[in-house]
CSV table of C-alpha atoms in Angstrom, one decimal:
chain,number,residue,atom,x,y,z
A,287,LEU,CA,41.3,-14.9,-4.1
A,288,ALA,CA,40.9,-13.1,-0.8
A,289,LYS,CA,41.8,-15.4,2.1
A,290,THR,CA,42.0,-14.7,5.7
A,291,THR,CA,44.5,-15.9,8.4
A,292,GLN,CA,43.8,-15.7,12.1
A,293,PRO,CA,45.3,-17.2,15.2
A,294,ILE,CA,43.7,-20.5,16.0
A,295,SER,CA,43.1,-19.6,19.7
A,296,MET,CA,43.6,-17.0,22.3
A,297,ASP,CA,43.2,-16.9,26.1
A,298,SER,CA,42.3,-13.9,28.2
A,299,TYR,CA,41.0,-13.0,31.6
A,300,GLU,CA,37.9,-11.1,32.5
A,301,GLY,CA,38.3,-7.3,32.3
A,302,GLN,CA,41.2,-7.4,29.9
A,303,GLU,CA,41.3,-6.0,26.4
A,304,VAL,CA,41.6,-8.6,23.6
A,305,ASN,CA,42.9,-7.9,20.2
A,306,ILE,CA,42.5,-10.4,17.4
A,307,THR,CA,44.3,-9.8,14.2
A,308,CYS,CA,43.3,-11.0,10.8
A,309,SER,CA,45.6,-11.1,7.8
A,310,HIS,CA,44.0,-10.6,4.3
A,311,ASN,CA,46.9,-9.9,1.9
A,312,ASN,CA,44.8,-10.3,-1.2
A,313,ILE,CA,41.9,-8.1,-0.3
A,314,ALA,CA,40.2,-6.4,-3.2
A,315,THR,CA,39.6,-2.7,-3.6
A,316,ASN,CA,35.9,-3.1,-3.1
A,317,ASP,CA,36.0,-5.6,-0.2
A,318,TYR,CA,34.7,-4.7,3.2
A,319,ILE,CA,36.1,-6.5,6.3
A,320,THR,CA,33.5,-7.9,8.7
A,321,TRP,CA,33.8,-9.8,12.0
A,322,TYR,CA,31.4,-12.3,13.3
A,323,GLN,CA,31.0,-14.1,16.7
A,324,GLN,CA,29.8,-17.6,17.0
A,325,PHE,CA,28.7,-19.4,20.1
A,326,PRO,CA,28.4,-23.2,20.2
A,327,SER,CA,25.3,-24.6,18.3
A,328,GLN,CA,24.4,-21.1,17.0
A,329,GLY,CA,24.9,-19.3,13.7
A,330,PRO,CA,27.5,-16.6,13.6
A,331,ARG,CA,26.4,-13.1,14.6
A,332,PHE,CA,27.6,-9.8,13.1
A,333,ILE,CA,29.9,-7.8,15.4
A,334,ILE,CA,31.4,-5.0,13.3
A,335,GLN,CA,32.3,-4.0,9.7
A,336,GLY,CA,34.8,-1.6,8.2
A,337,TYR,CA,36.6,-0.5,5.1
A,338,LYS,CA,39.5,1.5,6.4
A,339,THR,CA,40.9,3.3,9.4
A,340,LYS,CA,38.9,2.8,12.6
A,341,VAL,CA,35.3,1.8,13.3
A,342,THR,CA,33.8,1.6,16.8
A,343,ASN,CA,30.4,0.4,18.0
A,344,GLU,CA,29.0,-0.5,21.3
A,345,VAL,CA,30.7,-3.8,21.6
A,346,ALA,CA,34.0,-3.6,19.7
A,347,SER,CA,36.5,-1.6,17.6
A,348,LEU,CA,38.0,-2.4,14.3
A,349,PHE,CA,41.3,-1.1,13.2
A,350,ILE,CA,42.4,-1.3,9.6
A,351,PRO,CA,45.7,0.1,8.4
A,352,ALA,CA,46.1,2.1,5.2
A,353,ASP,CA,47.2,-0.9,3.1
A,354,ARG,CA,44.2,-2.9,4.3
A,355,LYS,CA,46.2,-6.1,4.3
A,356,SER,CA,45.2,-6.8,7.9
A,357,SER,CA,42.6,-5.8,10.5
A,358,THR,CA,42.4,-6.0,14.3
A,359,LEU,CA,39.2,-6.6,16.2
A,360,SER,CA,39.5,-5.1,19.7
A,361,LEU,CA,37.2,-6.2,22.5
A,362,PRO,CA,37.4,-4.0,25.5
A,363,ARG,CA,37.1,-5.5,29.0
A,364,VAL,CA,36.0,-9.0,28.0
A,365,SER,CA,33.7,-11.0,30.2
A,366,LEU,CA,33.1,-14.8,30.4
A,367,SER,CA,30.3,-14.4,27.9
A,368,ASP,CA,32.7,-13.3,25.2
A,369,THR,CA,34.1,-16.8,25.1
A,370,ALA,CA,33.3,-17.8,21.5
A,371,VAL,CA,34.8,-18.2,18.0
A,372,TYR,CA,35.5,-15.0,16.1
A,373,TYR,CA,35.7,-14.9,12.3
A,374,CYS,CA,37.2,-12.3,10.1
A,375,LEU,CA,35.4,-12.2,6.7
A,376,VAL,CA,36.2,-10.3,3.5
A,377,GLY,CA,34.3,-10.3,0.3
A,378,GLU,CA,35.5,-12.4,-2.6
A,379,GLY,CA,34.7,-12.0,-6.2
A,380,ASN,CA,33.9,-9.3,-8.7
A,381,THR,CA,32.3,-6.0,-7.8
A,382,GLY,CA,28.7,-6.6,-6.7
A,383,PHE,CA,28.9,-10.4,-6.8
A,384,GLN,CA,30.4,-11.4,-3.5
A,385,LYS,CA,31.3,-14.9,-2.4
A,386,LEU,CA,31.7,-14.6,1.3
A,387,VAL,CA,34.2,-17.2,2.5
A,388,PHE,CA,34.9,-17.7,6.2
A,389,GLY,CA,38.4,-18.4,7.5
A,390,THR,CA,39.2,-20.8,10.3
A,391,GLY,CA,38.3,-18.4,13.1
A,392,THR,CA,39.9,-17.6,16.4
A,393,ARG,CA,38.7,-19.5,19.5
A,394,LEU,CA,38.7,-17.0,22.4
A,395,LEU,CA,38.6,-18.4,25.9
A,396,VAL,CA,37.9,-15.9,28.7
A,397,SER,CA,38.7,-17.1,32.2
A,398,PRO,CA,37.7,-15.7,35.6
B,59,ASN,CA,10.5,-10.8,13.0
B,60,ALA,CA,11.2,-14.4,11.8
B,61,GLY,CA,14.5,-13.5,10.0
B,62,VAL,CA,16.0,-16.6,8.5
B,63,THR,CA,14.1,-19.8,9.1
B,64,GLN,CA,15.6,-23.3,8.5
B,65,THR,CA,13.8,-26.6,8.6
B,66,PRO,CA,14.3,-29.2,9.7
B,67,LYS,CA,16.5,-28.5,12.8
B,68,PHE,CA,17.6,-32.2,13.0
B,69,ARG,CA,17.5,-35.0,10.6
B,70,ILE,CA,19.0,-38.5,10.4
B,71,LEU,CA,19.5,-40.0,6.9
B,72,LYS,CA,20.6,-43.3,5.6
B,73,ILE,CA,23.4,-43.5,3.1
B,74,GLY,CA,22.0,-42.9,-0.4
B,75,GLN,CA,18.8,-41.2,0.7
B,76,SER,CA,17.9,-37.7,-0.5
B,77,MET,CA,16.5,-34.7,1.2
B,78,THR,CA,16.0,-31.0,1.0
B,79,LEU,CA,16.9,-28.5,3.6
B,80,GLN,CA,14.6,-25.6,3.6
B,81,CYS,CA,15.6,-21.9,4.1
B,82,ALA,CA,13.3,-19.0,4.0
B,83,GLN,CA,13.9,-15.3,4.8
B,84,ASP,CA,11.4,-12.5,5.3
B,85,MET,CA,13.7,-9.5,5.1
B,86,ASN,CA,13.6,-9.1,1.3
B,87,HIS,CA,17.3,-9.9,1.0
B,88,ASN,CA,18.8,-10.4,-2.4
B,89,TYR,CA,21.8,-12.5,-1.3
B,90,MET,CA,21.4,-15.9,0.3
B,91,TYR,CA,24.1,-18.5,1.3
B,92,TRP,CA,24.4,-22.1,2.4
B,93,TYR,CA,27.3,-23.0,4.7
B,94,ARG,CA,28.2,-26.2,6.3
B,95,GLN,CA,30.2,-26.6,9.6
B,96,ASP,CA,31.8,-29.8,10.7
B,97,PRO,CA,32.4,-30.3,14.4
B,98,GLY,CA,35.1,-28.0,15.7
B,99,MET,CA,35.7,-26.5,12.3
B,100,GLY,CA,34.9,-23.3,10.5
B,101,LEU,CA,32.2,-22.6,8.0
B,102,LYS,CA,32.5,-23.7,4.4
B,103,LEU,CA,30.5,-22.1,1.7
B,104,ILE,CA,28.4,-24.6,-0.4
B,105,TYR,CA,26.3,-22.4,-2.7
B,106,TYR,CA,25.1,-18.8,-2.8
B,107,SER,CA,22.6,-16.8,-4.7
B,108,VAL,CA,22.5,-13.1,-5.6
B,109,GLY,CA,18.8,-13.1,-6.5
B,110,ALA,CA,16.0,-15.2,-7.8
B,111,GLY,CA,17.1,-17.4,-10.7
B,112,ILE,CA,20.8,-16.9,-10.0
B,113,THR,CA,23.0,-19.3,-8.1
B,114,ASP,CA,26.7,-20.1,-8.0
B,115,LYS,CA,29.0,-22.6,-6.4
B,116,GLY,CA,31.0,-22.0,-3.3
B,117,GLU,CA,33.9,-23.8,-1.9
B,118,VAL,CA,32.4,-27.3,-1.4
B,119,PRO,CA,29.4,-27.7,-3.8
B,120,ASN,CA,29.9,-31.4,-4.7
B,121,GLY,CA,26.9,-33.5,-3.6
B,122,TYR,CA,24.5,-30.6,-3.3
B,123,ASN,CA,22.2,-28.7,-5.5
B,124,VAL,CA,20.2,-25.4,-5.0
B,125,SER,CA,17.5,-23.4,-6.6
B,126,ARG,CA,16.2,-19.9,-6.1
B,127,SER,CA,12.8,-19.5,-7.7
B,128,THR,CA,11.7,-16.7,-5.3
B,129,THR,CA,13.5,-14.0,-3.3
B,130,GLU,CA,12.4,-15.6,0.0
B,131,ASP,CA,13.4,-19.3,-0.5
B,132,PHE,CA,16.7,-21.0,-1.0
B,133,PRO,CA,16.5,-24.8,-0.6
B,134,LEU,CA,19.5,-27.0,-0.5
B,135,ARG,CA,19.2,-30.5,-2.0
B,136,LEU,CA,21.2,-33.5,-1.1
B,137,GLU,CA,20.7,-36.2,-3.7
B,138,LEU,CA,22.7,-39.2,-2.5
B,139,ALA,CA,23.6,-38.7,1.2
B,140,ALA,CA,27.0,-39.8,2.3
B,141,PRO,CA,28.6,-39.9,5.8
B,142,SER,CA,30.9,-37.1,4.8
B,143,GLN,CA,27.8,-34.8,4.6
B,144,THR,CA,27.2,-35.2,8.3
B,145,SER,CA,27.4,-31.6,9.5
B,146,VAL,CA,25.5,-28.6,10.7
B,147,TYR,CA,24.1,-26.6,7.8
B,148,PHE,CA,23.6,-22.8,8.1
B,149,CYS,CA,21.6,-20.7,5.8
B,150,ALA,CA,22.3,-17.0,5.7
B,151,SER,CA,21.0,-13.9,3.9
B,152,SER,CA,22.1,-10.3,3.4
B,153,TYR,CA,20.6,-7.3,1.7
B,154,GLY,CA,23.7,-6.7,-0.4
B,155,THR,CA,27.5,-6.7,-0.1
B,156,GLY,CA,30.0,-4.2,1.0
B,157,VAL,CA,28.6,-1.8,3.7
B,158,THR,CA,25.1,-3.5,3.5
B,159,GLY,CA,26.5,-7.0,3.6
B,160,GLU,CA,25.7,-8.0,7.2
B,161,LEU,CA,24.9,-11.7,7.1
B,162,PHE,CA,21.9,-12.9,9.1
B,163,PHE,CA,22.0,-16.6,9.9
B,164,GLY,CA,19.4,-19.2,10.6
B,165,GLU,CA,19.6,-21.5,13.7
B,166,GLY,CA,21.1,-24.3,11.7
B,167,SER,CA,20.1,-27.8,10.6
B,168,ARG,CA,22.0,-30.7,12.1
B,169,LEU,CA,22.2,-33.6,9.6
B,170,THR,CA,23.6,-37.0,10.4
B,171,VAL,CA,24.1,-39.6,7.7
B,172,LEU,CA,24.5,-43.2,8.8
């Protein structure tokens, strides 16, 4: 059963780079790793997804080591508006039948 | 683009009452999910569906039922409401899994059981 572990909370300041690591020791061969951002009173929003090595888009980078047992979401130069809860998500189940279970998430607080 | 639409947005129920939370998506997605989120907590998967006529239990299915008669709709039924079901309910959909598995969420339905 794939399960994720993340730090409960992190603090940062505007302009800093933030790295949030997620542990997923039981990740299956066919599972992708996806990160979501959630603001209060809203549904989660997709940030980035990857399978291995490094993925980068306009808002974040995702680093996945060769063993895929962990992943790191990197947010460059955070701003106050990046204060949110960040969830790491991996698929769960047999090939083509994915039960997507969220972990506890990391609450990021960005201060001026 | 409507995306994922949930109704109602807010509802207060008395203990023992029943209700259905509606969820509809217009993206022709195969996969649909129901999550609940208690205050200050993460999301818990209630039920999910990989296509019309196919549903399966998630982490916390007790007290809920679902059906998937069409690709677009995935209603969640609460039969005998209990205070423990006070939560925000999110419906989500995705085209598939793996690289196509981005979840699109609705705005949520806030349910209070008194």
